[in-house]
Every structure is written in C-alpha cells, then in structure tokens.
PDB file of C-alpha atoms and ligand atoms in Angstrom:
ATOM      1  CA  MET A   1       0.000   0.000   0.000  1.00 91.00           C
ATOM      2  CA  LYS A   2       1.136   3.533  -0.758  1.00 96.00           C
ATOM      3  CA  ILE A   3      -0.069   7.012   0.269  1.00 98.00           C
ATOM      4  CA  ILE A   4       0.352   9.627  -2.480  1.00 98.00           C
ATOM      5  CA  ASP A   5      -0.503  13.287  -2.924  1.00 98.00           C
ATOM      6  CA  LEU A   6      -3.301  14.092  -5.357  1.00 98.00           C
ATOM      7  CA  ASP A   7      -1.879  14.557  -8.856  1.00 97.00           C
ATOM      8  CA  ASP A   8      -3.499  15.790 -12.075  1.00 97.00           C
ATOM      9  CA  ALA A   9      -4.113  12.250 -13.361  1.00 96.00           C
ATOM     10  CA  ASN A  10      -6.229  11.337 -10.322  1.00 97.00           C
ATOM     11  CA  LYS A  11      -8.201  14.583 -10.074  1.00 97.00           C
ATOM     12  CA  PRO A  12     -11.253  13.349 -12.045  1.00 96.00           C
ATOM     13  CA  LEU A  13     -11.453  10.315  -9.735  1.00 97.00           C
ATOM     14  CA  TYR A  14     -11.124  12.458  -6.606  1.00 98.00           C
ATOM     15  CA  PHE A  15     -13.824  14.882  -7.820  1.00 97.00           C
ATOM     16  CA  LEU A  16     -16.187  11.864  -7.978  1.00 97.00           C
ATOM     17  CA  CYS A  17     -15.174  10.522  -4.525  1.00 97.00           C
ATOM     18  CA  LEU A  18     -13.556   7.480  -6.210  1.00 97.00           C
ATOM     19  CA  GLU A  19     -16.989   6.474  -7.551  1.00 96.00           C
ATOM     20  CA  ASP A  20     -16.205   6.975 -11.226  1.00 94.00           C
ATOM     21  CA  TRP A  21     -18.293   3.847 -11.904  1.00 95.00           C
ATOM     22  CA  SER A  22     -21.497   5.415 -10.511  1.00 94.00           C
ATOM     23  CA  PRO A  23     -23.907   7.314 -12.799  1.00 93.00           C
ATOM     24  CA  GLU A  24     -25.503   8.766  -9.646  1.00 92.00           C
ATOM     25  CA  ILE A  25     -22.431  10.679  -8.517  1.00 93.00           C
ATOM     26  CA  ARG A  26     -22.104  12.272 -11.960  1.00 92.00           C
ATOM     27  CA  GLU A  27     -25.449  13.982 -11.347  1.00 94.00           C
ATOM     28  CA  SER A  28     -23.616  16.117  -8.768  1.00 95.00           C
ATOM     29  CA  GLY A  29     -22.199  18.394 -11.499  1.00 93.00           C
ATOM     30  CA  ASN A  30     -18.821  20.138 -11.350  1.00 93.00           C
ATOM     31  CA  ARG A  31     -19.061  22.020  -8.047  1.00 95.00           C
ATOM     32  CA  LYS A  32     -16.467  19.815  -6.432  1.00 97.00           C
ATOM     33  CA  SER A  33     -13.817  20.859  -8.934  1.00 97.00           C
ATOM     34  CA  THR A  34     -14.780  24.536  -8.485  1.00 96.00           C
ATOM     35  CA  TRP A  35     -14.454  24.077  -4.704  1.00 97.00           C
ATOM     36  CA  TYR A  36     -11.070  22.382  -5.166  1.00 98.00           C
ATOM     37  CA  ASP A  37      -9.732  25.158  -7.403  1.00 96.00           C
ATOM     38  CA  ARG A  38     -10.701  27.752  -4.805  1.00 95.00           C
ATOM     39  CA  MET A  39      -9.576  25.890  -1.690  1.00 97.00           C
ATOM     40  CA  LYS A  40      -6.220  24.681  -2.989  1.00 96.00           C
ATOM     41  CA  ASN A  41      -5.085  28.290  -2.623  1.00 95.00           C
ATOM     42  CA  SER A  42      -6.289  28.220   1.003  1.00 96.00           C
ATOM     43  CA  GLY A  43      -4.153  25.266   2.023  1.00 97.00           C
ATOM     44  CA  LEU A  44      -6.339  22.308   1.004  1.00 98.00           C
ATOM     45  CA  ARG A  45      -4.401  19.009   1.013  1.00 98.00           C
ATOM     46  CA  VAL A  46      -5.597  15.780  -0.567  1.00 98.00           C
ATOM     47  CA  LYS A  47      -3.961  12.391  -0.178  1.00 98.00           C
ATOM     48  CA  LEU A  48      -4.891   9.117  -1.832  1.00 98.00           C
ATOM     49  CA  ALA A  49      -4.235   5.534  -0.803  1.00 98.00           C
ATOM     50  CA  ALA A  50      -3.276   2.944  -3.416  1.00 96.00           C
ATOM     51  CA  ASP A  51      -3.097  -0.800  -2.843  1.00 91.00           C
ATOM     52  CA  ASP A  52      -0.084  -2.925  -3.769  1.00 88.00           C
ATOM     53  CA  ASP A  53      -1.326  -3.122  -7.378  1.00 90.00           C
ATOM     54  CA  GLY A  54      -1.523   0.671  -7.592  1.00 91.00           C
ATOM     55  CA  ASN A  55      -5.344   0.815  -7.497  1.00 95.00           C
ATOM     56  CA  ILE A  56      -6.634   3.916  -5.704  1.00 97.00           C
ATOM     57  CA  GLY A  57      -8.962   2.881  -2.875  1.00 98.00           C
ATOM     58  CA  GLY A  58      -9.008   5.741  -0.377  1.00 98.00           C
ATOM     59  CA  MET A  59      -8.825   9.515   0.002  1.00 98.00           C
ATOM     60  CA  ILE A  60      -8.533  12.136   2.717  1.00 98.00           C
ATOM     61  CA  GLN A  61      -9.002  15.890   2.376  1.00 98.00           C
ATOM     62  CA  TYR A  62      -8.089  18.408   5.062  1.00 98.00           C
ATOM     63  CA  LEU A  63      -7.394  22.107   5.276  1.00 97.00           C
ATOM     64  CA  PRO A  64      -6.699  24.913   7.731  1.00 98.00           C
ATOM     65  CA  ILE A  65      -9.809  25.169   9.885  1.00 98.00           C
ATOM     66  CA  GLU A  66     -10.069  28.934   9.362  1.00 97.00           C
ATOM     67  CA  HIS A  67     -11.253  28.211   5.780  1.00 96.00           C
ATOM     68  CA  THR A  68     -13.941  25.678   6.741  1.00 96.00           C
ATOM     69  CA  HIS A  69     -17.454  25.713   8.211  1.00 95.00           C
ATOM     70  CA  VAL A  70     -15.999  24.962  11.636  1.00 97.00           C
ATOM     71  CA  SER A  71     -14.719  27.530  14.058  1.00 96.00           C
ATOM     72  CA  GLY A  72     -11.164  27.091  15.353  1.00 98.00           C
ATOM     73  CA  LYS A  73      -7.615  28.378  15.251  1.00 98.00           C
ATOM     74  CA  GLY A  74      -4.325  26.852  14.183  1.00 98.00           C
ATOM     75  CA  LEU A  75      -5.832  23.407  13.497  1.00 98.00           C
ATOM     76  CA  PHE A  76      -6.374  21.435  10.311  1.00 98.00           C
ATOM     77  CA  PHE A  77      -9.875  20.068   9.712  1.00 98.00           C
ATOM     78  CA  ILE A  78     -10.609  16.774   7.946  1.00 98.00           C
ATOM     79  CA  TYR A  79     -13.576  17.371   5.653  1.00 97.00           C
ATOM     80  CA  CYS A  80     -13.723  13.687   4.925  1.00 96.00           C
ATOM     81  CA  ILE A  81     -11.877  10.429   4.792  1.00 98.00           C
ATOM     82  CA  TRP A  82     -13.300   7.742   2.552  1.00 98.00           C
ATOM     83  CA  VAL A  83     -12.095   4.255   1.805  1.00 98.00           C
ATOM     84  CA  HIS A  84     -14.108   2.844  -1.072  1.00 98.00           C
ATOM     85  CA  GLY A  85     -16.358   0.193   0.441  1.00 96.00           C
ATOM     86  CA  TYR A  86     -18.759  -0.760  -2.353  1.00 96.00           C
ATOM     87  CA  LYS A  87     -18.431  -4.060  -4.151  1.00 96.00           C
ATOM     88  CA  GLU A  88     -19.315  -2.303  -7.424  1.00 94.00           C
ATOM     89  CA  GLY A  89     -16.743  -0.472  -9.484  1.00 95.00           C
ATOM     90  CA  ARG A  90     -13.326  -0.361  -7.823  1.00 95.00           C
ATOM     91  CA  GLY A  91     -14.422  -2.854  -5.149  1.00 96.00           C
ATOM     92  CA  ASP A  92     -14.135  -2.952  -1.377  1.00 97.00           C
ATOM     93  CA  PHE A  93     -10.858  -1.608   0.032  1.00 97.00           C
ATOM     94  CA  GLN A  94     -12.026  -1.261   3.648  1.00 97.00           C
ATOM     95  CA  LYS A  95     -10.452  -2.972   6.665  1.00 96.00           C
ATOM     96  CA  LYS A  96      -7.065  -3.344   5.029  1.00 94.00           C
ATOM     97  CA  GLY A  97      -5.408  -0.478   6.848  1.00 95.00           C
ATOM     98  CA  LEU A  98      -5.865   2.195   4.125  1.00 97.00           C
ATOM     99  CA  GLY A  99      -7.956   4.446   6.408  1.00 98.00           C
ATOM    100  CA  SER A 100      -5.489   4.319   9.307  1.00 98.00           C
ATOM    101  CA  SER A 101      -2.563   5.008   6.961  1.00 98.00           C
ATOM    102  CA  LEU A 102      -4.331   7.989   5.352  1.00 98.00           C
ATOM    103  CA  LEU A 103      -5.116   9.488   8.754  1.00 98.00           C
ATOM    104  CA  LYS A 104      -1.553   8.965   9.967  1.00 98.00           C
ATOM    105  CA  ALA A 105      -0.116  10.599   6.830  1.00 98.00           C
ATOM    106  CA  ALA A 106      -2.483  13.582   7.153  1.00 98.00           C
ATOM    107  CA  GLU A 107      -1.603  14.049  10.827  1.00 98.00           C
ATOM    108  CA  GLU A 108       2.129  13.918  10.081  1.00 98.00           C
ATOM    109  CA  ASP A 109       1.662  16.457   7.305  1.00 98.00           C
ATOM    110  CA  ALA A 110      -0.366  18.781   9.549  1.00 98.00           C
ATOM    111  CA  ARG A 111       2.192  18.509  12.352  1.00 98.00           C
ATOM    112  CA  SER A 112       5.094  19.274  10.045  1.00 97.00           C
ATOM    113  CA  SER A 113       3.178  22.308   8.726  1.00 97.00           C
ATOM    114  CA  GLY A 114       3.110  23.633  12.295  1.00 97.00           C
ATOM    115  CA  ALA A 115      -0.572  22.894  13.059  1.00 98.00           C
ATOM    116  CA  ALA A 116      -1.572  22.816  16.739  1.00 98.00           C
ATOM    117  CA  GLY A 117      -3.840  19.824  16.134  1.00 98.00           C
ATOM    118  CA  MET A 118      -6.237  17.990  13.842  1.00 98.00           C
ATOM    119  CA  ALA A 119     -10.035  18.225  13.921  1.00 98.00           C
ATOM    120  CA  ALA A 120     -12.549  15.894  12.274  1.00 98.00           C
ATOM    121  CA  TRP A 121     -16.247  15.161  12.340  1.00 98.00           C
ATOM    122  CA  GLY A 122     -18.273  12.000  12.545  1.00 97.00           C
ATOM    123  CA  LEU A 123     -21.714  10.694  13.396  1.00 96.00           C
ATOM    124  CA  SER A 124     -22.588   9.395  16.825  1.00 95.00           C
ATOM    125  CA  LEU A 125     -24.462   6.549  15.080  1.00 91.00           C
ATOM    126  CA  PRO A 126     -22.721   3.407  13.797  1.00 87.00           C
ATOM    127  CA  PHE A 127     -22.924   4.233  10.106  1.00 84.00           C
ATOM    128  CA  TRP A 128     -21.409   6.498   7.465  1.00 87.00           C
ATOM    129  CA  MET A 129     -18.492   8.430   8.985  1.00 92.00           C
ATOM    130  CA  LYS A 130     -18.454   7.042  12.496  1.00 95.00           C
ATOM    131  CA  ALA A 131     -17.181   9.301  15.301  1.00 97.00           C
ATOM    132  CA  SER A 132     -16.084   6.118  17.087  1.00 97.00           C
ATOM    133  CA  TRP A 133     -13.496   5.439  14.364  1.00 97.00           C
ATOM    134  CA  PHE A 134     -11.722   8.694  15.174  1.00 98.00           C
ATOM    135  CA  ARG A 135     -11.986   7.947  18.919  1.00 98.00           C
ATOM    136  CA  LYS A 136     -10.053   4.735  18.308  1.00 98.00           C
ATOM    137  CA  HIS A 137      -7.382   6.864  16.721  1.00 98.00           C
ATOM    138  CA  GLY A 138      -7.009   9.077  19.788  1.00 98.00           C
ATOM    139  CA  TYR A 139      -9.513  11.811  18.961  1.00 98.00           C
ATOM    140  CA  ARG A 140     -11.862  13.195  21.597  1.00 98.00           C
ATOM    141  CA  LYS A 141     -15.131  15.077  21.472  1.00 98.00           C
ATOM    142  CA  ALA A 142     -14.898  18.853  21.190  1.00 98.00           C
ATOM    143  CA  ASP A 143     -18.492  19.755  20.305  1.00 98.00           C
ATOM    144  CA  ARG A 144     -21.756  18.243  19.159  1.00 97.00           C
ATOM    145  CA  ASP A 145     -24.684  19.339  16.973  1.00 94.00           C
ATOM    146  CA  GLY A 146     -27.347  16.623  17.045  1.00 92.00           C
ATOM    147  CA  MET A 147     -25.769  13.472  15.612  1.00 93.00           C
ATOM    148  CA  ALA A 148     -22.777  15.354  14.238  1.00 95.00           C
ATOM    149  CA  VAL A 149     -19.827  15.112  16.606  1.00 98.00           C
ATOM    150  CA  LEU A 150     -16.809  17.354  16.212  1.00 98.00           C
ATOM    151  CA  LEU A 151     -13.616  15.660  17.410  1.00 98.00           C
ATOM    152  CA  TRP A 152     -10.036  16.729  17.732  1.00 98.00           C
ATOM    153  CA  LYS A 153      -6.510  15.638  18.557  1.00 98.00           C
ATOM    154  CA  PRO A 154      -4.307  18.443  19.887  1.00 98.00           C
ATOM    155  CA  PHE A 155      -0.595  18.327  19.024  1.00 98.00           C
ATOM    156  CA  ALA A 156       0.365  21.288  21.223  1.00 95.00           C
ATOM    157  CA  GLU A 157      -0.471  22.084  24.843  1.00 95.00           C
ATOM    158  CA  ASN A 158      -1.827  25.535  24.068  1.00 94.00           C
ATOM    159  CA  ALA A 159      -4.191  24.305  21.303  1.00 98.00           C
ATOM    160  CA  SER A 160      -7.852  25.336  21.632  1.00 98.00           C
ATOM    161  CA  PRO A 161     -10.709  22.962  20.755  1.00 98.00           C
ATOM    162  CA  PRO A 162     -12.800  23.597  17.632  1.00 98.00           C
ATOM    163  CA  GLU A 163     -16.523  24.421  17.766  1.00 98.00           C
ATOM    164  CA  TRP A 164     -19.351  23.948  15.291  1.00 97.00           C
ATOM    165  CA  ILE A 165     -20.589  27.159  13.728  1.00 95.00           C
ATOM    166  CA  LYS A 166     -24.266  26.977  14.694  1.00 93.00           C
ATOM    167  CA  ARG A 167     -27.245  27.740  12.468  1.00 95.00           C
ATOM    168  CA  LYS A 168     -28.261  31.368  12.927  1.00 96.00           C
ATOM    169  CA  LYS A 169     -31.596  31.462  11.102  1.00 95.00           C
ATOM    170  CA  LYS A 170     -33.993  29.516   8.914  1.00 94.00           C
ATOM    171  CA  PRO A 171     -35.009  30.507   5.382  1.00 96.00           C
ATOM    172  CA  ALA A 172     -38.168  32.615   5.164  1.00 93.00           C
ATOM    173  CA  ARG A 173     -41.082  31.579   2.928  1.00 92.00           C
ATOM    174  CA  VAL A 174     -42.103  33.569  -0.103  1.00 93.00           C
ATOM    175  CA  PRO A 175     -45.846  34.179   0.441  1.00 94.00           C
ATOM    176  CA  GLY A 176     -48.167  32.288  -1.882  1.00 95.00           C
ATOM    177  CA  ARG A 177     -45.441  30.003  -3.258  1.00 97.00           C
ATOM    178  CA  VAL A 178     -43.512  26.981  -2.092  1.00 98.00           C
ATOM    179  CA  THR A 179     -39.978  28.039  -1.244  1.00 98.00           C
ATOM    180  CA  VAL A 180     -37.135  25.596  -1.796  1.00 98.00           C
ATOM    181  CA  THR A 181     -33.816  26.779  -0.388  1.00 98.00           C
ATOM    182  CA  SER A 182     -30.631  24.859  -1.045  1.00 98.00           C
ATOM    183  CA  PHE A 183     -27.418  25.712   0.813  1.00 98.00           C
ATOM    184  CA  VAL A 184     -24.504  24.334  -1.123  1.00 98.00           C
ATOM    185  CA  ASN A 185     -20.777  24.611  -0.517  1.00 97.00           C
ATOM    186  CA  GLY A 186     -19.261  22.284  -3.089  1.00 97.00           C
ATOM    187  CA  TRP A 187     -16.931  20.178  -0.935  1.00 97.00           C
ATOM    188  CA  CYS A 188     -19.176  17.101  -0.923  1.00 97.00           C
ATOM    189  CA  PRO A 189     -20.520  15.529  -4.148  1.00 97.00           C
ATOM    190  CA  ALA A 190     -23.354  13.873  -2.162  1.00 96.00           C
ATOM    191  CA  GLN A 191     -24.538  17.297  -1.001  1.00 97.00           C
ATOM    192  CA  ASN A 192     -24.026  18.744  -4.486  1.00 98.00           C
ATOM    193  CA  LEU A 193     -26.231  15.938  -5.765  1.00 97.00           C
ATOM    194  CA  ALA A 194     -29.022  16.850  -3.312  1.00 98.00           C
ATOM    195  CA  TYR A 195     -28.762  20.453  -4.555  1.00 98.00           C
ATOM    196  CA  GLU A 196     -29.005  19.426  -8.235  1.00 98.00           C
ATOM    197  CA  ARG A 197     -32.037  17.208  -7.581  1.00 98.00           C
ATOM    198  CA  ALA A 198     -33.823  19.905  -5.586  1.00 98.00           C
ATOM    199  CA  ARG A 199     -33.179  22.453  -8.342  1.00 98.00           C
ATOM    200  CA  ARG A 200     -34.491  20.175 -11.078  1.00 98.00           C
ATOM    201  CA  ALA A 201     -37.502  19.049  -9.047  1.00 98.00           C
ATOM    202  CA  SER A 202     -38.422  22.684  -8.266  1.00 98.00           C
ATOM    203  CA  GLU A 203     -38.365  23.561 -11.977  1.00 98.00           C
ATOM    204  CA  GLU A 204     -41.126  21.005 -12.620  1.00 97.00           C
ATOM    205  CA  PHE A 205     -43.637  23.171 -10.772  1.00 97.00           C
ATOM    206  CA  GLY A 206     -43.038  26.417 -12.654  1.00 96.00           C
ATOM    207  CA  GLU A 207     -44.257  29.600 -10.977  1.00 96.00           C
ATOM    208  CA  LYS A 208     -45.635  27.769  -7.937  1.00 97.00           C
ATOM    209  CA  VAL A 209     -42.175  27.087  -6.567  1.00 98.00           C
ATOM    210  CA  VAL A 210     -39.353  29.527  -5.881  1.00 98.00           C
ATOM    211  CA  PHE A 211     -35.919  27.894  -5.844  1.00 98.00           C
ATOM    212  CA  ARG A 212     -33.202  29.723  -3.975  1.00 98.00           C
ATOM    213  CA  GLU A 213     -29.551  28.781  -3.922  1.00 98.00           C
ATOM    214  CA  VAL A 214     -27.298  29.970  -1.117  1.00 98.00           C
ATOM    215  CA  ASP A 215     -23.671  29.498  -2.135  1.00 97.00           C
ATOM    216  CA  THR A 216     -21.828  28.934   1.120  1.00 97.00           C
ATOM    217  CA  LEU A 217     -18.451  28.871  -0.569  1.00 95.00           C
ATOM    218  CA  ASP A 218     -18.994  32.598  -0.221  1.00 94.00           C
ATOM    219  CA  ARG A 219     -17.792  33.185   3.353  1.00 92.00           C
ATOM    220  CA  ASN A 220     -20.322  35.992   3.917  1.00 95.00           C
ATOM    221  CA  ASN A 221     -23.211  33.591   3.251  1.00 97.00           C
ATOM    222  CA  LEU A 222     -21.719  30.935   5.497  1.00 96.00           C
ATOM    223  CA  GLU A 223     -21.364  33.403   8.354  1.00 94.00           C
ATOM    224  CA  GLU A 224     -24.762  35.014   7.789  1.00 97.00           C
ATOM    225  CA  TRP A 225     -26.641  31.692   8.026  1.00 97.00           C
ATOM    226  CA  GLY A 226     -24.312  29.429  10.002  1.00 96.00           C
ATOM    227  CA  ILE A 227     -25.253  26.698   7.512  1.00 97.00           C
ATOM    228  CA  CYS A 228     -22.881  24.881   5.132  1.00 96.00           C
ATOM    229  CA  ASP A 229     -25.000  22.329   3.243  1.00 97.00           C
ATOM    230  CA  ALA A 230     -28.738  21.897   3.799  1.00 97.00           C
ATOM    231  CA  LEU A 231     -32.051  21.710   1.997  1.00 98.00           C
ATOM    232  CA  TYR A 232     -35.254  23.388   3.153  1.00 98.00           C
ATOM    233  CA  ILE A 233     -38.740  23.134   1.702  1.00 98.00           C
ATOM    234  CA  ASP A 234     -40.466  26.183   3.143  1.00 96.00           C
ATOM    235  CA  ASP A 235     -39.077  26.267   6.674  1.00 92.00           C
ATOM    236  CA  ALA A 236     -38.748  22.495   7.107  1.00 95.00           C
ATOM    237  CA  GLN A 237     -35.316  20.927   6.729  1.00 96.00           C
ATOM    238  CA  VAL A 238     -35.049  17.856   4.511  1.00 97.00           C
ATOM    239  CA  ARG A 239     -32.352  15.356   5.466  1.00 94.00           C
ATOM    240  CA  THR A 240     -29.653  15.206   2.788  1.00 95.00           C
ATOM    241  CA  GLY A 241     -27.239  12.613   4.176  1.00 89.00           C
ATOM    242  CA  PRO A 242     -27.479  10.283   2.338  1.00 90.00           C
ATOM    243  CA  PRO A 243     -28.972  12.382  -0.498  1.00 94.00           C
ATOM    244  CA  PRO A 244     -32.696  11.781  -1.061  1.00 97.00           C
ATOM    245  CA  SER A 245     -33.794  10.498  -4.466  1.00 97.00           C
ATOM    246  CA  TYR A 246     -35.106  12.915  -7.075  1.00 97.00           C
ATOM    247  CA  GLU A 247     -38.567  11.356  -6.702  1.00 98.00           C
ATOM    248  CA  SER A 248     -38.662  11.796  -2.939  1.00 98.00           C
ATOM    249  CA  ILE A 249     -37.735  15.496  -3.195  1.00 98.00           C
ATOM    250  CA  ARG A 250     -40.299  16.005  -5.976  1.00 98.00           C
ATOM    251  CA  LYS A 251     -43.048  14.388  -3.875  1.00 98.00           C
ATOM    252  CA  LYS A 252     -42.250  16.557  -0.855  1.00 98.00           C
ATOM    253  CA  ILE A 253     -42.507  19.692  -2.997  1.00 98.00           C
ATOM    254  CA  GLU A 254     -45.711  18.450  -4.655  1.00 98.00           C
ATOM    255  CA  LYS A 255     -47.346  17.910  -1.256  1.00 97.00           C
ATOM    256  CA  LYS A 256     -46.700  21.554  -0.364  1.00 97.00           C
ATOM    257  CA  VAL A 257     -47.813  22.776  -3.800  1.00 97.00           C
ATOM    258  CA  LYS A 258     -51.158  20.998  -3.347  1.00 96.00           C
ATOM    259  CA  LYS A 259     -51.712  22.921  -0.127  1.00 94.00           C
ATOM    260  CA  LEU A 260     -51.235  26.312  -1.813  1.00 93.00           C
ATOM    261  CA  LYS A 261     -54.442  28.315  -2.050  1.00 75.00           C
TER     262      LYS A 261
HETATM  263  C1  LIG B   1     -13.754   4.845   8.461  1.00 66.10           C
HETATM  264  C2  LIG B   1     -12.916   4.346   7.297  1.00 66.10           C
HETATM  265  C3  LIG B   1     -12.194   5.551   6.671  1.00 66.10           C
HETATM  266  C4  LIG B   1     -11.889   3.354   7.819  1.00 66.10           C
HETATM  267  O1  LIG B   1     -11.092   2.926   6.708  1.00 66.10           O
HETATM  268  P1  LIG B   1     -10.468   1.447   6.664  1.00 66.10           P
HETATM  269  O2  LIG B   1      -9.446   1.437   5.603  1.00 66.10           O
HETATM  270  O3  LIG B   1     -11.568   0.453   6.596  1.00 66.10           O
HETATM  271  O4  LIG B   1      -9.798   1.444   8.093  1.00 66.10           O
HETATM  272  P2  LIG B   1      -8.659   0.484   8.634  1.00 66.10           P
HETATM  273  O5  LIG B   1      -8.485  -0.714   7.767  1.00 66.10           O
HETATM  274  O6  LIG B   1      -7.458   1.303   8.849  1.00 66.10           O
HETATM  275  O7  LIG B   1      -9.263   0.070  10.005  1.00 66.10           O
HETATM  276  C5  LIG B   1     -10.547  -0.564  10.058  1.00 66.10           C
HETATM  277  C6  LIG B   1     -10.470  -1.873  10.779  1.00 66.10           C
HETATM  278  O8  LIG B   1      -9.803  -2.835   9.981  1.00 66.10           O
HETATM  279  C7  LIG B   1      -8.810  -3.472  10.746  1.00 66.10           C
HETATM  280  N1  LIG B   1      -7.689  -3.786   9.856  1.00 66.10           N
HETATM  281  C8  LIG B   1      -6.709  -2.964   9.472  1.00 66.10           C
HETATM  282  N2  LIG B   1      -5.841  -3.615   8.637  1.00 66.10           N
HETATM  283  C9  LIG B   1      -6.346  -4.852   8.495  1.00 66.10           C
HETATM  284  C10 LIG B   1      -5.942  -5.982   7.761  1.00 66.10           C
HETATM  285  N3  LIG B   1      -4.832  -5.963   7.017  1.00 66.10           N
HETATM  286  N4  LIG B   1      -6.718  -7.077   7.801  1.00 66.10           N
HETATM  287  C11 LIG B   1      -7.844  -7.104   8.537  1.00 66.10           C
HETATM  288  N5  LIG B   1      -8.285  -6.068   9.272  1.00 66.10           N
HETATM  289  C12 LIG B   1      -7.533  -4.970   9.255  1.00 66.10           C
HETATM  290  C13 LIG B   1      -8.416  -2.465  11.777  1.00 66.10           C
HETATM  291  O9  LIG B   1      -7.882  -3.105  12.936  1.00 66.10           O
HETATM  292  C14 LIG B   1      -9.712  -1.819  12.078  1.00 66.10           C
HETATM  293  O10 LIG B   1     -10.424  -2.568  13.028  1.00 66.10           O
HETATM  294  P3  LIG B   1     -11.589  -1.911  13.880  1.00 66.10           P
HETATM  295  O11 LIG B   1     -12.735  -1.650  12.921  1.00 66.10           O
HETATM  296  O12 LIG B   1     -11.909  -2.919  14.901  1.00 66.10           O
HETATM  297  O13 LIG B   1     -11.027  -0.617  14.373  1.00 66.10           O
HETATM  298  C15 LIG B   1     -13.786   3.603   6.242  1.00 66.10           C
HETATM  299  O14 LIG B   1     -14.460   2.546   6.881  1.00 66.10           O
HETATM  300  C16 LIG B   1     -14.784   4.501   5.556  1.00 66.10           C
HETATM  301  O15 LIG B   1     -14.452   5.174   4.572  1.00 66.10           O
HETATM  302  N6  LIG B   1     -16.016   4.524   6.057  1.00 66.10           N
HETATM  303  C17 LIG B   1     -17.050   5.367   5.514  1.00 66.10           C
HETATM  304  C18 LIG B   1     -16.732   6.794   5.888  1.00 66.10           C
HETATM  305  C19 LIG B   1     -17.537   7.805   5.125  1.00 66.10           C
HETATM  306  O16 LIG B   1     -18.724   7.652   4.974  1.00 66.10           O
HETATM  307  N7  LIG B   1     -16.831   8.831   4.638  1.00 66.10           N
HETATM  308  C20 LIG B   1     -17.449   9.874   3.915  1.00 66.10           C
HETATM  309  C21 LIG B   1     -17.763  10.996   4.875  1.00 66.10           C
HETATM  310  S1  LIG B   1     -18.266  12.418   3.987  1.00 66.10           S
END
C-alpha cells in the first residue's frame, strides 16, 4: 500500500469521490472541482491511498480550519476520509489499513506544517463516517450538533478545541409560493447531488415554486446563516445525508404545492 498526494491524473477520480463507476455521482455536477480550485489556494491538502497493485482505494481531504465551516484556530480540519467500500466499481478496500494510513499521513503532514492539532467530524451513530473510528485513533469530542460530533486531537499544549458554527436562522417563505432553499458549498458531491435534484424538481412546478440557492463557498453567506450544506422546503429541513432520491424530493414539494391556495 502507498499514500500519495493528489496529482493531475487522479483529479477526475477524486472529484467523484472514487466512484467513477457510478452514474448517480455524476449527477452532482462540477461544483467539487470549483471548490477544489478555490480551496487549494487556502491550504487544502488531498492524499490518496493505493493498494499494492496501484489501485486507488481511499482519500482524505483536510485544510486549515479557518477556511472551513468549523470555528477554530491553528488546526487542520478533515472534511472527509473515505475508503471505497462498495463491491461495485473499484471494489471494497475497507479494513485493510488504508484508512489508518491515510489518517496517519495527514496528521504527520499537519504537524510538520506547524498545526496545533487535527479536527474531524463524525456521526454518533454506527454508520457512514463514524465518530467512534476517530476515537479509536485518539480523537476526543470537542463539540456536538445533534448526531454530528466534532472531534479533535491536539498536538500542542496551548491548542484550543474547535466548535461547530451553529445555524443562525432559517429561510423565510415567499408568500403564496412553495420556497425551496438549497445551501450548497461544493466540498461534498453527495450534497451537491441533493442540490441538483432539488433544483431540477423545483423547476417542474413552474411559478408555484421559488428555488433559492445559497452558495456557502462565499464566506459571507456561510457566516450570515451558520449553515454549510442543507435543503429546506419552506421552513422544514429535509435530510440530505445520504442524499434523497429525485422522486422523494419532488413528492415533498408536490405535497406543499397541493396545499397552496
Ligand atoms: C472509516 C474508514 C475511513 C476506515 O477505513 P479502513 O481502511 O476500513 O480502516 P482500517 O483498515 O485502517 O481500520 C478498520 C479496521 O480494519 C482493521 N484492519 C486494518 N488492517 C487490516 C488488515 N490488514 N486485515 C484485517 N483487518 C484490518 C483495523 O484493525 C480496524 O479494526 P476496527 O474496525 O476494529 O477498528 C472507512 O471505513 C470509511 O471510509 N467509512 C465510511 C466513511 C464515510 O462515509 N466517509 C465519507 C464521509 S463524507
């Protein structure tokens, strides 16, 4: 196994979260590459893990926390670590040590860049990105927002723990119409996919639905709302992890449209 820095040849694969085999992920558009182009100038680092045959099976992306949707100082923040676990496409690379090696390499890189520690997030539930996986690697809880746990591993004694930036307000409804508001940052193709589906589903209803995009790659928007990625239909939040199907979003909008006077 080998850990390598992202190079030009592997960029298309990275932009699709290693799921180049999946037609679904391609629905997410090109926001991830736009995000990458912007954030690489703000210290974004990406590493990939290849098995002994040179097949890429894992990735980690992390950047100085000051440029993320998490509040903190002097730390690096892991947006995500992903070891391909589906049987389809590239196949299952999990439980072979790729994840631990990626995390170790990222921590060493952050330390040698002078970071005071590493922060990461995970879910308190035993699926998707599990907070417990980071705990096993020496991380401890710094903050919590529902199921989303923010964890960290300080490298220096004077390091301060990170905090979630909390939601500051909810989108307001446009009177007489169904209001669909999609907050989208670009870092996560799954969230970009939810945005694309919501936009397309809203278009089906013409004048009855107003679709609003809030681009949270714009720091002012992120700070104004305290939201990074989220979908609202009127003032109700729709869960987007994992991204709902196009049909399920369309039905939710339709239900509200039917209630319009
Ligand atoms: C969490 C995650 C990164 C871990 O990656 P991984 O490569 O499977 O992790 P490792 O192989 O280093 O460790 C996993 C387990 O395999 C075991 N293991 C490591 N090398 C092994 C080997 N050669 N043979 C057998 N088991 C091994 C480890 O001991 C560890 O055991 P544990 O589960 O009891 O802790 C991976 O499971 C993942 O990507 N999960 C989904 C995360 C996700 O949704 N990310 C997107 C968020 S936006």
